[in-house]
Structure formats: structure tokens, C-alpha cells
PDB file of C-alpha atoms in Angstrom:
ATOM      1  CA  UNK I  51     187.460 -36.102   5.054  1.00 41.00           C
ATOM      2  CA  UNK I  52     187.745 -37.010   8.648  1.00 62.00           C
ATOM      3  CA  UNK I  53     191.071 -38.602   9.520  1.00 77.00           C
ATOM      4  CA  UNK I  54     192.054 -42.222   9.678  1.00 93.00           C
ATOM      5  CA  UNK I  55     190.545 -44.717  12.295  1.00 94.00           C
ATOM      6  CA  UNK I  56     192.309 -47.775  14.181  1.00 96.00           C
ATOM      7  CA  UNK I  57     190.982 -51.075  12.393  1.00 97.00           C
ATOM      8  CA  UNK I  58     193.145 -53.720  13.165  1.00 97.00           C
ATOM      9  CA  UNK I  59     195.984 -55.510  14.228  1.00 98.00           C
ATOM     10  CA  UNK I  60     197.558 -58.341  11.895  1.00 98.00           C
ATOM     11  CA  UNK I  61     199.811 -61.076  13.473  1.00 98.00           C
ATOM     12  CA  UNK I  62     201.146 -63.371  11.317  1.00 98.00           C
ATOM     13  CA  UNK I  63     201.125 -67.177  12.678  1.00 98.00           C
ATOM     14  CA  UNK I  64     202.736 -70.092  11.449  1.00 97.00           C
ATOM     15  CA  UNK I  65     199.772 -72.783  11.895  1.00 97.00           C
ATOM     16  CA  UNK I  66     196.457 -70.926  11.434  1.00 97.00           C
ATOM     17  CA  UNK I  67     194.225 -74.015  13.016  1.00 97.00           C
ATOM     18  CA  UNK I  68     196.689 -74.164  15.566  1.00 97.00           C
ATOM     19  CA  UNK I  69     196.356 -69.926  16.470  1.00 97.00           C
ATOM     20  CA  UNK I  70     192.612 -70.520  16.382  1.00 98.00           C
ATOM     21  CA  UNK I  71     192.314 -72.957  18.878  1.00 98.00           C
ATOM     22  CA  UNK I  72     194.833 -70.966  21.260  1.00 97.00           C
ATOM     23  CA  UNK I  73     193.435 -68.068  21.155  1.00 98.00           C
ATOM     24  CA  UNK I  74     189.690 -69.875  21.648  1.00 98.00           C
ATOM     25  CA  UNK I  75     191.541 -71.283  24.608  1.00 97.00           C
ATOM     26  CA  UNK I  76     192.375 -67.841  25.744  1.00 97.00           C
ATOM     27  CA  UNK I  77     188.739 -67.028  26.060  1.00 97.00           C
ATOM     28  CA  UNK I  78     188.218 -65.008  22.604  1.00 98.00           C
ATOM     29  CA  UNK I  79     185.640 -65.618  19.685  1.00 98.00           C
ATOM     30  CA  UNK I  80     187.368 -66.204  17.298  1.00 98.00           C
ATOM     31  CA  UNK I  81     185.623 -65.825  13.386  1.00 96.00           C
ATOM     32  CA  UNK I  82     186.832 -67.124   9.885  1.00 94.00           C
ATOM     33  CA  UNK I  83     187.733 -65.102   7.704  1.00 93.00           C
ATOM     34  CA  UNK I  84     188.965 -66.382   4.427  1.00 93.00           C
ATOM     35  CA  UNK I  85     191.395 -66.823   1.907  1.00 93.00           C
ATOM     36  CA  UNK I  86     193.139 -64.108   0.127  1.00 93.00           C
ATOM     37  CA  UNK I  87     192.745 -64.857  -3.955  1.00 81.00           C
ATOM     38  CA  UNK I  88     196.415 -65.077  -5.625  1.00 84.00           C
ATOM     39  CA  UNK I  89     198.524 -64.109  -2.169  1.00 92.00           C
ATOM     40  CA  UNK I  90     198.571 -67.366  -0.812  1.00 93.00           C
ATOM     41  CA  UNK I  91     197.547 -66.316   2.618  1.00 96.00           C
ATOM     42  CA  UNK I  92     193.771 -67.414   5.324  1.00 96.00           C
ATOM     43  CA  UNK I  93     192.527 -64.986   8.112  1.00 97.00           C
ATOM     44  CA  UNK I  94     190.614 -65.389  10.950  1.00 97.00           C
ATOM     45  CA  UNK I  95     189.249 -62.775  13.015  1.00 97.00           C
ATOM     46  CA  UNK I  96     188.961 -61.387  16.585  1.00 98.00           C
ATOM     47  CA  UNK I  97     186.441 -58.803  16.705  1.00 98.00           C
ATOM     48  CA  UNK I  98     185.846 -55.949  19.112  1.00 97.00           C
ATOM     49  CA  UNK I  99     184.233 -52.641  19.879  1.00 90.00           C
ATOM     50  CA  UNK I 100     184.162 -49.661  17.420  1.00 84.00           C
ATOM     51  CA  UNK I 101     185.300 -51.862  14.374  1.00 91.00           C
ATOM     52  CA  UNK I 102     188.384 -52.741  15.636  1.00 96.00           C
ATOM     53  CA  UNK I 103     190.158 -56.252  15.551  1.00 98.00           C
ATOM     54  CA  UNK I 104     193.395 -58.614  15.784  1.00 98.00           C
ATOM     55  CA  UNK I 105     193.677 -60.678  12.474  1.00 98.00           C
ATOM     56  CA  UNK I 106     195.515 -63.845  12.449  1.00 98.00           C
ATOM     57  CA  UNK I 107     196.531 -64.987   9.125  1.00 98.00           C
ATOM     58  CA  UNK I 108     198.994 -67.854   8.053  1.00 97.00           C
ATOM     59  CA  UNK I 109     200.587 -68.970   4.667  1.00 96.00           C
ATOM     60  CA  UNK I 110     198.212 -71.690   2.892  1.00 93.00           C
ATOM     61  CA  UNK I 111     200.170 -71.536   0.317  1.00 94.00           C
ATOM     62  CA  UNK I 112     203.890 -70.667   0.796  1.00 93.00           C
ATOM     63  CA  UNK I 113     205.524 -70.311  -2.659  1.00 94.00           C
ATOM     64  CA  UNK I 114     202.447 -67.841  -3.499  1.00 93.00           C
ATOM     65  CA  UNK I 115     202.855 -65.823  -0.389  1.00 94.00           C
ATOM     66  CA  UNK I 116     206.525 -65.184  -1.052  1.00 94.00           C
ATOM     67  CA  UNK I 117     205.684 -64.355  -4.344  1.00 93.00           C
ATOM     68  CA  UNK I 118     202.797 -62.258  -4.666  1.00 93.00           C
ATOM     69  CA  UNK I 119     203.359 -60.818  -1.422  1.00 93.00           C
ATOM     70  CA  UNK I 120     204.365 -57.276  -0.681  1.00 92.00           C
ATOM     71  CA  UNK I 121     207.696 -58.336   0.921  1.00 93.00           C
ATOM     72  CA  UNK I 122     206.568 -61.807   0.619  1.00 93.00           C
ATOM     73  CA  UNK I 123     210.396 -63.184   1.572  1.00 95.00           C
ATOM     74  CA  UNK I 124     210.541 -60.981   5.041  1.00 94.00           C
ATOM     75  CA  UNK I 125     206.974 -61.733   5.779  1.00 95.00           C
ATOM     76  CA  UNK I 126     207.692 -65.932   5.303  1.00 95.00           C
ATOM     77  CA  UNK I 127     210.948 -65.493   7.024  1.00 94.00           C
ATOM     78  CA  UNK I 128     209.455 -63.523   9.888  1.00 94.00           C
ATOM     79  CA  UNK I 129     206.576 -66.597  10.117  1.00 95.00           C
ATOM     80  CA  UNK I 130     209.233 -68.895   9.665  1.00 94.00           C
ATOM     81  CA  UNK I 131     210.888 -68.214  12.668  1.00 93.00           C
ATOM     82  CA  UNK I 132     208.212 -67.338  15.010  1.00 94.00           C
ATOM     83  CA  UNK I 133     205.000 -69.222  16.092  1.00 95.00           C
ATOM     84  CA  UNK I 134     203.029 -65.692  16.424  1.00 97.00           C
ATOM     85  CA  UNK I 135     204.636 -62.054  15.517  1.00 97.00           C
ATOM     86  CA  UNK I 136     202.185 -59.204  15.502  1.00 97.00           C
ATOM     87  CA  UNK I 137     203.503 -57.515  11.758  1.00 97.00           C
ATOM     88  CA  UNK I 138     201.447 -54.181  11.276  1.00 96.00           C
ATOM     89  CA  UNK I 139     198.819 -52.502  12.422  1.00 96.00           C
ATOM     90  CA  UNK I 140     195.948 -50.927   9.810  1.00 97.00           C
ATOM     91  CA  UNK I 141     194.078 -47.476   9.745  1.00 96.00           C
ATOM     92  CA  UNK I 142     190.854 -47.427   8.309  1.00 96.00           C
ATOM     93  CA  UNK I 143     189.991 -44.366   5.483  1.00 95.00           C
ATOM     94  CA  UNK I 144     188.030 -43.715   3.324  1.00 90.00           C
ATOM     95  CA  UNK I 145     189.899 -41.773   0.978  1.00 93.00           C
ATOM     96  CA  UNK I 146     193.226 -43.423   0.873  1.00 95.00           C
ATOM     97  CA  UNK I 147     194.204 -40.550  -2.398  1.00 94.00           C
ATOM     98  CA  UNK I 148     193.938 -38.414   0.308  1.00 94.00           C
ATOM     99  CA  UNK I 149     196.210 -39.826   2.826  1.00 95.00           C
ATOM    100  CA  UNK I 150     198.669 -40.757   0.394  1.00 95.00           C
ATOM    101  CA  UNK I 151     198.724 -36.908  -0.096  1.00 94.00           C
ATOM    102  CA  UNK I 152     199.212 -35.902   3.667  1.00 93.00           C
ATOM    103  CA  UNK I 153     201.987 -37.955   4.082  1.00 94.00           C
ATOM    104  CA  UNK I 154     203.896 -37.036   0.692  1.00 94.00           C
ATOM    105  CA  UNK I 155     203.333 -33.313   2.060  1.00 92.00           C
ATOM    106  CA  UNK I 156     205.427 -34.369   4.741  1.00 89.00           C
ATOM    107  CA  UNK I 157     207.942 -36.051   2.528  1.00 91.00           C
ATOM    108  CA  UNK I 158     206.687 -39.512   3.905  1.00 92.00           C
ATOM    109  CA  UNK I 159     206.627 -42.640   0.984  1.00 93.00           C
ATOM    110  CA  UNK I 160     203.710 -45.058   0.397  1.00 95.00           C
ATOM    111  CA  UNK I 161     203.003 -47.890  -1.995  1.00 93.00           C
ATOM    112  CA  UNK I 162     199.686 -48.723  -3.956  1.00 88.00           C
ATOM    113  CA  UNK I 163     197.002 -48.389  -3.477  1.00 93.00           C
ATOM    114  CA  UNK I 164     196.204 -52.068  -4.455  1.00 92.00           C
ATOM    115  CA  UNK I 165     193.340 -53.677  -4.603  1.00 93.00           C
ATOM    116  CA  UNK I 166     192.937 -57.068  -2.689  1.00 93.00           C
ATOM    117  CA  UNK I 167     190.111 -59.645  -2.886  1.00 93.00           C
ATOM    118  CA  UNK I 168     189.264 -62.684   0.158  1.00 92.00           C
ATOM    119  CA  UNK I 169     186.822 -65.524  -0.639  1.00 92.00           C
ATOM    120  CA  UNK I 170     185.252 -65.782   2.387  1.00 89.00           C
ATOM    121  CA  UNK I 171     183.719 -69.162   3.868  1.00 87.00           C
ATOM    122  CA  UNK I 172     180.187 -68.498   2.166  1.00 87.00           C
ATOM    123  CA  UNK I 173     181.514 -68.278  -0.830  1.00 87.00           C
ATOM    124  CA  UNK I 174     181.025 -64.652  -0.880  1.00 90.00           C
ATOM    125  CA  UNK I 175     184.011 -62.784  -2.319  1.00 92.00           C
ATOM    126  CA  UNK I 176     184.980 -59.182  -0.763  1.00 92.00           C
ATOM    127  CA  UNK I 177     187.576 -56.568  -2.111  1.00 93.00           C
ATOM    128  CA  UNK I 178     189.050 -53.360  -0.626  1.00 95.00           C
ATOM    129  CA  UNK I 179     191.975 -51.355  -1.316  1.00 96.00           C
ATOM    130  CA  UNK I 180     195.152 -51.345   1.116  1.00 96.00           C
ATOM    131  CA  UNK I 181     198.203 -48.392   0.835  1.00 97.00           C
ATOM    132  CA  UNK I 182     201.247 -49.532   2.346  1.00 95.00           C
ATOM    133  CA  UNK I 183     204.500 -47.737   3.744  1.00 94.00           C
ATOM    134  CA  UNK I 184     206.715 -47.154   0.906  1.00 92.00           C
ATOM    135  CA  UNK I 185     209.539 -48.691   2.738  1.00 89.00           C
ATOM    136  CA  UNK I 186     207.642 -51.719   3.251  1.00 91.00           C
ATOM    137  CA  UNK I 187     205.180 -52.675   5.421  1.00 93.00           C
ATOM    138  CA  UNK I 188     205.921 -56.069   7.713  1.00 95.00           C
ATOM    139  CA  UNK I 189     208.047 -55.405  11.300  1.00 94.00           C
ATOM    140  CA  UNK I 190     208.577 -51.290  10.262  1.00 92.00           C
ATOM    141  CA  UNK I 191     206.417 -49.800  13.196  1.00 92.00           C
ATOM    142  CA  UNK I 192     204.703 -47.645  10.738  1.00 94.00           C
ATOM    143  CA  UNK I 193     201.058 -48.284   9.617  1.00 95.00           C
ATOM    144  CA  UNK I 194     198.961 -49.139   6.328  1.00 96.00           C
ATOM    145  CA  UNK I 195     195.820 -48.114   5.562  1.00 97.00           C
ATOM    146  CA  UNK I 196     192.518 -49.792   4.421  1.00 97.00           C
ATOM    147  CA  UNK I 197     189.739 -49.005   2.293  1.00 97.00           C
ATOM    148  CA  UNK I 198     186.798 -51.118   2.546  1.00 96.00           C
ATOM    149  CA  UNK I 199     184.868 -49.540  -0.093  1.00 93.00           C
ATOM    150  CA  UNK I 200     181.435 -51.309   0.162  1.00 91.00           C
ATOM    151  CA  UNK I 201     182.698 -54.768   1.438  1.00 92.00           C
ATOM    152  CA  UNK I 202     181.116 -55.665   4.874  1.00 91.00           C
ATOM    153  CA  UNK I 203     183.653 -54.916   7.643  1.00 94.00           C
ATOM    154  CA  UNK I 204     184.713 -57.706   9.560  1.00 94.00           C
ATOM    155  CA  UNK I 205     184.496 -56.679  12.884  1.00 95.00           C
ATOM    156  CA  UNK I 206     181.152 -54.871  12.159  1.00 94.00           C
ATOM    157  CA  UNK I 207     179.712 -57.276  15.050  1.00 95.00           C
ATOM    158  CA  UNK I 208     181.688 -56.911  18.026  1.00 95.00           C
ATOM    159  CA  UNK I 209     182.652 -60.461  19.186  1.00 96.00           C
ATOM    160  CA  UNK I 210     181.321 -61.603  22.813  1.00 96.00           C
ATOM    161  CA  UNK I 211     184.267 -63.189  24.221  1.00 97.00           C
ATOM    162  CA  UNK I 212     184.007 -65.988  27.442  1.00 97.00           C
ATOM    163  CA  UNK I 213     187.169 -63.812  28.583  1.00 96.00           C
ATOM    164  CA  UNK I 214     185.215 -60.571  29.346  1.00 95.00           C
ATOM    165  CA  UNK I 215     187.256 -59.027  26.468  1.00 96.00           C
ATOM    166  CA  UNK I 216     185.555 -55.708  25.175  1.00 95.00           C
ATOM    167  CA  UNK I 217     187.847 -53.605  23.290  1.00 95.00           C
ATOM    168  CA  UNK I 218     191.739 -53.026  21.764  1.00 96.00           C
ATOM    169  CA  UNK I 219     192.659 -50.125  23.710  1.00 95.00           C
ATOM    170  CA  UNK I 220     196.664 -49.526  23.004  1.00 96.00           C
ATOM    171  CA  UNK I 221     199.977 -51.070  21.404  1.00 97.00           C
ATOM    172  CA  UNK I 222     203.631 -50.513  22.049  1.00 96.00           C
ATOM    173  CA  UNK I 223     205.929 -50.243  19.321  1.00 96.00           C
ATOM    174  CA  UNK I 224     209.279 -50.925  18.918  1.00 94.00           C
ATOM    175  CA  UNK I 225     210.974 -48.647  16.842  1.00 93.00           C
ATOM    176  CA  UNK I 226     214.643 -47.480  15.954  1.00 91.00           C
ATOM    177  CA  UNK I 227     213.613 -43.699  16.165  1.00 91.00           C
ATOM    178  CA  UNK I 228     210.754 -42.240  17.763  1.00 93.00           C
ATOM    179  CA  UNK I 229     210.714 -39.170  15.855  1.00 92.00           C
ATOM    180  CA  UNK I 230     209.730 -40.007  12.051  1.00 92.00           C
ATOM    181  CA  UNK I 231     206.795 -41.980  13.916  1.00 93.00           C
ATOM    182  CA  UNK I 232     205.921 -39.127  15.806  1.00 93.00           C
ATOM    183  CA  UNK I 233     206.184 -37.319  12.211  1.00 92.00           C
ATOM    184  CA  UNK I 234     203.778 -39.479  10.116  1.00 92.00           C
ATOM    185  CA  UNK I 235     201.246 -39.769  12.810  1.00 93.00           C
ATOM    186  CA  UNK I 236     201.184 -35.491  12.926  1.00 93.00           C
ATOM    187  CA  UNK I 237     201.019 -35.667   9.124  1.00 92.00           C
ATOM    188  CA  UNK I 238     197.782 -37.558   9.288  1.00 92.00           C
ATOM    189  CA  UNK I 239     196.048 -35.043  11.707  1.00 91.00           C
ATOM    190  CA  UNK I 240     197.155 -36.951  14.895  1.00 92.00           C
ATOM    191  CA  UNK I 241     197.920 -35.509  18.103  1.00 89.00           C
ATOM    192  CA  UNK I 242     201.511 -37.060  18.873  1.00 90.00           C
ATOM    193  CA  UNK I 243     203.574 -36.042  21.679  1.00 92.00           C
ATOM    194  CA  UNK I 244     206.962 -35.878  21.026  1.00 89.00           C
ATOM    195  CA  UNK I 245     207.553 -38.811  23.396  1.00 91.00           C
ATOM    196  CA  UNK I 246     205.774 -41.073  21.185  1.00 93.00           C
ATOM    197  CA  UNK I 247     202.657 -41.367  22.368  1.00 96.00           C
ATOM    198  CA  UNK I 248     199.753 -41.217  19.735  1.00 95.00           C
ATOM    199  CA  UNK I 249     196.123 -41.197  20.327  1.00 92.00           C
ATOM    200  CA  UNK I 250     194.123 -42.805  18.127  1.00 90.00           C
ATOM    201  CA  UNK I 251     190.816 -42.247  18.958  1.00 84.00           C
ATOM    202  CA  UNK I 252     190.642 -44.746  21.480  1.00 89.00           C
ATOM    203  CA  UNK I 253     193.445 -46.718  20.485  1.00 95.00           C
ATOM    204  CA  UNK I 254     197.003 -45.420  22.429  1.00 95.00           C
ATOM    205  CA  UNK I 255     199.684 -46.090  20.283  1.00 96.00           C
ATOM    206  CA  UNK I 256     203.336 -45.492  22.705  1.00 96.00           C
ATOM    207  CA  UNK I 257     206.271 -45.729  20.715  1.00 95.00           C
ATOM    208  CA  UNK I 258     209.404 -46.841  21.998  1.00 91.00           C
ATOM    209  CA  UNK I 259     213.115 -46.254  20.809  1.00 82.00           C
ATOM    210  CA  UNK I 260     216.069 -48.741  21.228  1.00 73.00           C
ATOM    211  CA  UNK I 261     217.492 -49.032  24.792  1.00 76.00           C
ATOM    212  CA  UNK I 262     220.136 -51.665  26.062  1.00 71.00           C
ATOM    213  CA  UNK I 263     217.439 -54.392  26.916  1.00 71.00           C
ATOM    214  CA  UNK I 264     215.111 -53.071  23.671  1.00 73.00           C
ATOM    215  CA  UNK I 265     218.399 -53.720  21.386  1.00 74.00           C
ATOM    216  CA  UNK I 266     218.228 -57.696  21.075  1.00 77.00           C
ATOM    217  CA  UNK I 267     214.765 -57.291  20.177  1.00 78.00           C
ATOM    218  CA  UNK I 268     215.172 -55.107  17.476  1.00 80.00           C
ATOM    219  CA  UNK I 269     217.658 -57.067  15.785  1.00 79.00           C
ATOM    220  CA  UNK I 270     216.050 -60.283  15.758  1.00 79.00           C
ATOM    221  CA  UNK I 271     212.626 -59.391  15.068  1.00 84.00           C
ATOM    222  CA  UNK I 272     212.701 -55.904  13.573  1.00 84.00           C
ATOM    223  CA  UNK I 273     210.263 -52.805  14.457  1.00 88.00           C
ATOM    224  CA  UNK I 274     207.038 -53.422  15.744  1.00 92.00           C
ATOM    225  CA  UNK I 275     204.352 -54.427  17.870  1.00 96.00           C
ATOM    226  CA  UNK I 276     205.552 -55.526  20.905  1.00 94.00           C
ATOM    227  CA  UNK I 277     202.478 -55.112  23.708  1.00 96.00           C
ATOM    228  CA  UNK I 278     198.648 -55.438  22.921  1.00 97.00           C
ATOM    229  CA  UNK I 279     196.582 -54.156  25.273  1.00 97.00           C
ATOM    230  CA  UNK I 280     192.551 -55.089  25.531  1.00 97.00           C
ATOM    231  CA  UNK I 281     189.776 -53.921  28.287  1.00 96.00           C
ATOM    232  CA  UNK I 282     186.277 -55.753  29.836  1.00 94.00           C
ATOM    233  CA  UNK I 283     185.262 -57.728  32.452  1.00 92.00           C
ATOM    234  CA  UNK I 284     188.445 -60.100  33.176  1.00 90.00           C
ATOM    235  CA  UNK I 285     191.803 -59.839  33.420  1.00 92.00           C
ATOM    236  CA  UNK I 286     195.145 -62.063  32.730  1.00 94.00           C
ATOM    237  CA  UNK I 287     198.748 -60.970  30.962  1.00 95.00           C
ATOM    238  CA  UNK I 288     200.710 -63.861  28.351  1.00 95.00           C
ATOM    239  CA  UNK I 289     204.012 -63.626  26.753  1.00 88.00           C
ATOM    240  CA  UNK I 290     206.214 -62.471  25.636  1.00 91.00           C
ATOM    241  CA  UNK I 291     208.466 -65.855  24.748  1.00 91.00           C
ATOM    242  CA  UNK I 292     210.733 -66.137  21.802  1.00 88.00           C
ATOM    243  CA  UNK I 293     208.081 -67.699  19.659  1.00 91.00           C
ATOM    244  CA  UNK I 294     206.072 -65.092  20.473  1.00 94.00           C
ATOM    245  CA  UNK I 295     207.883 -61.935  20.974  1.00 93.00           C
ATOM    246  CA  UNK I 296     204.665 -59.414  22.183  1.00 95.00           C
ATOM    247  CA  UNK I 297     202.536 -59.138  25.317  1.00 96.00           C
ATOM    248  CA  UNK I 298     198.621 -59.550  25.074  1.00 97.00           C
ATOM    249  CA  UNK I 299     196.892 -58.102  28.182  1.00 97.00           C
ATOM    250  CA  UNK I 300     193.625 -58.100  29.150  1.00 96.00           C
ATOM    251  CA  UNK I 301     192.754 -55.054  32.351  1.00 94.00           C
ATOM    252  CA  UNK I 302     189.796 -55.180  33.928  1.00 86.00           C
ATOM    253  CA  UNK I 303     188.335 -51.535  33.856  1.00 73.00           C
ATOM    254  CA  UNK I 304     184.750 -50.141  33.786  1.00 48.00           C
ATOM    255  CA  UNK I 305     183.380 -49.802  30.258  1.00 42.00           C
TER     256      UNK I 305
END
């Protein structure tokens, strides 16, 4: 099989109206998505180029999300305590038996995979299959994969955003050691420099360890995504603030 593909970026935000209408406000379409049957947890999507997106999903239904949840109790407490925290980003395969495999070869955990249903505003309901990092997947800095399996994808339209946004281009992450990153990413067929940087295949992944001004971070918000970079026609930089601890960028560049 060919290897895994950048799909999309999930942040987690306490009031999902309330995320829409910023980010509308920021110049991105902005899609529903739906609920997620049993987890307790709505989407809405920001769709780009080459199937890629930036998910925002919030708890409908508390008790349920910390439940049923993978980690439900970090996730809430993470969304708790922040208006808007990116919590992991997703790789797209189509044979997640198969990844599962490459990273065991390297001695590298997962969990699942499980198989996940939304309802989505037309009353259509979608499932797909999702195999997370064994040690648990919310604030880590490692990745989970996503198999769509016939569902339609939801960035299979690329959005057309007043902004001049095009395309997700690269994330920093925050992580405690750069090496097992580095190590999971070469697993999967990656090319990885040992300095952390990872392409994706149009997505630049640059992993970061702990310095003095990096240390804070880490402990109050875990590993993770702390930059999101985009490309098009406009340009503008927000955050980060404490209830949002990330970056979102937009360069203007020739596409």
C-alpha cells in the first residue's frame, strides 16, 4: 500500500457555535459536520486542498464524552480549560492492519482500530475506522490514523475561503523528545530528519523539544500542536493567548 496521507487537524473547542462564528470571522468556510453517535461530541469542518482539513469539535454532551471517550477525562479537562487547543493531528490510510504493523515492527503501541459513526446534518449517517497511539491520543504529539472506508470524505470539496486561504501546509509540535517522533514517522515510510522535521507530502510537520521558554508550555498544556500554518492569496498571523495556546498563520505565496 502507499503510505499514510495528512487529513486533518482536530482542535477541540469549548463552545462549538461560538468557534464557528470566529473562525467565519477569520475569513474561512466553515461546513457542519455532525454529531458523533454514543461519544457525545459535534464537528464542523474547514476544508482545503488535497483532502486536508482543521476539525473543530466540542462536547454536546459532556458526561458521554468523558465516558465513551478514548481519554474522555484528559480530553474534557483539556476543553475545560482552554477556549481552543489543537489535540491531534490524523493520517489518512487505507489499510490501517497495515500500519498498525509498521509501527509494532518498530516496537511503537497503538489502540483499535475502532469503528466510529457521525450523523451528519442530512440525516445521512457515515462510519470509518480510527487507530490511535497506544499511549493515548489527545496533547501526545504523535498521530492517529483514519480509515474512511467508503464514507464520503469531508474535505472532498476544497472550501473557498473570503480569506484567500488555499491549503494546510505545516504544524509545529511540541514534544518532550524529538527522537521517538522522529522514530514513528521513519517507521511509517517517512523521510524524517533527525532534527524533527517530517515531510508529509505537502504537509511539514517540525517537531520541537523542551527549551527554557518551551517548558511552561509543556506542563500546562501537554505535547502538541502549537503553530498551524496555511497558504493562498492573503495573509494575517493570531494567537497564541492562554485560551488558545497555538498560532494559525495564513502566508501569502504563489500556488
Amino acid at each position: 500500500m502507499s503510505g499514510p496521507e495528512f487529513d486533518h487537524l482536530m482542535i477541540a473547542v469549548a463552545d462549538l457555535d461560538a468557534a464557528v462564528e470566529r473562525y467565519r470571522g477569520l475569513g474561512f468556510e466553515v461546513r457542519p459536520g455532525g454529531r458523533h453517535r454514543a461519544l457525545g461530541t459535534e464537528n464542523a469542518i474547514i476544508p482545503f486542498r488535497a483532502g486536508r482539513y482543521v476539525e473543530l469539535i466540542g462536547m454536546r454532551d459532556p458526561d458521554a464524552a468523558r465516558r465513551r471517550l478514548n481519554e474522555g477525562d484528559r480530553f474534557a479537562a483539556l476543553v475545560d480549560a482552554h477556549d481552543e487547543i489543537p489535540m491531534i493531528f490524523v493520517l489518512r490510510a487505507g489499510d490501517l492492519a497495515d500500519v498498525r504493523a509498521r509501527l509494532a515492527s518498530a516496537g511503537i503501541a497503538t489502540g483499535g482500530p475502532d469503528l466510529l459513526t457521525r450523523d451528519e446534518p442530512s440525516g445521512r449517517t457515515v462510519s470509518f475506522s480510527i487507530l490511535q497511539p497506544g499511549a493515548g491520543p489527545w496533547r501526545r504529539g504523535f498521530p492517529s490514523f483514519i480509515d474512511w472506508g467508503d464514507a464520503p470524505h469531508p474535505a472532498a470539496v476544497p472550501g473557498v475561503h473570503p480569506n484567500g486561504a488555499t491549503d494546510l501546509t505545516g504544524l509545529d509540535v511540541l514534544v518532550p523528545e524529538v527522537e521517538p517522533h522522529v522514530r514513528h514517522c521513519r517507521a511509517l515510510g517517512f523521510d524524517a530528519d533527525a532534527d524533527g522535521t517530517v515531510d508529509l507530502g505537502g504537509v511539514e510537520l517540525c517537531f520541537g523539544g523542551p527549551s527554557p521558554d518551551a517548558a511552561d508550555a509543556l506542563s500546562a498544556h501537554g505535547a502538541g500542536v502549537t503553530a498551524v500554518r496555511l497558504v493562498g492569496n492573503g495573509s494575517f498571523t493570531v494567537g497564541p493567548v492562554e485560551s488558545r495556546p497555538f498560532s494559525l498563520s495564513l502566508d501569502r505565496r504563489a500556488r
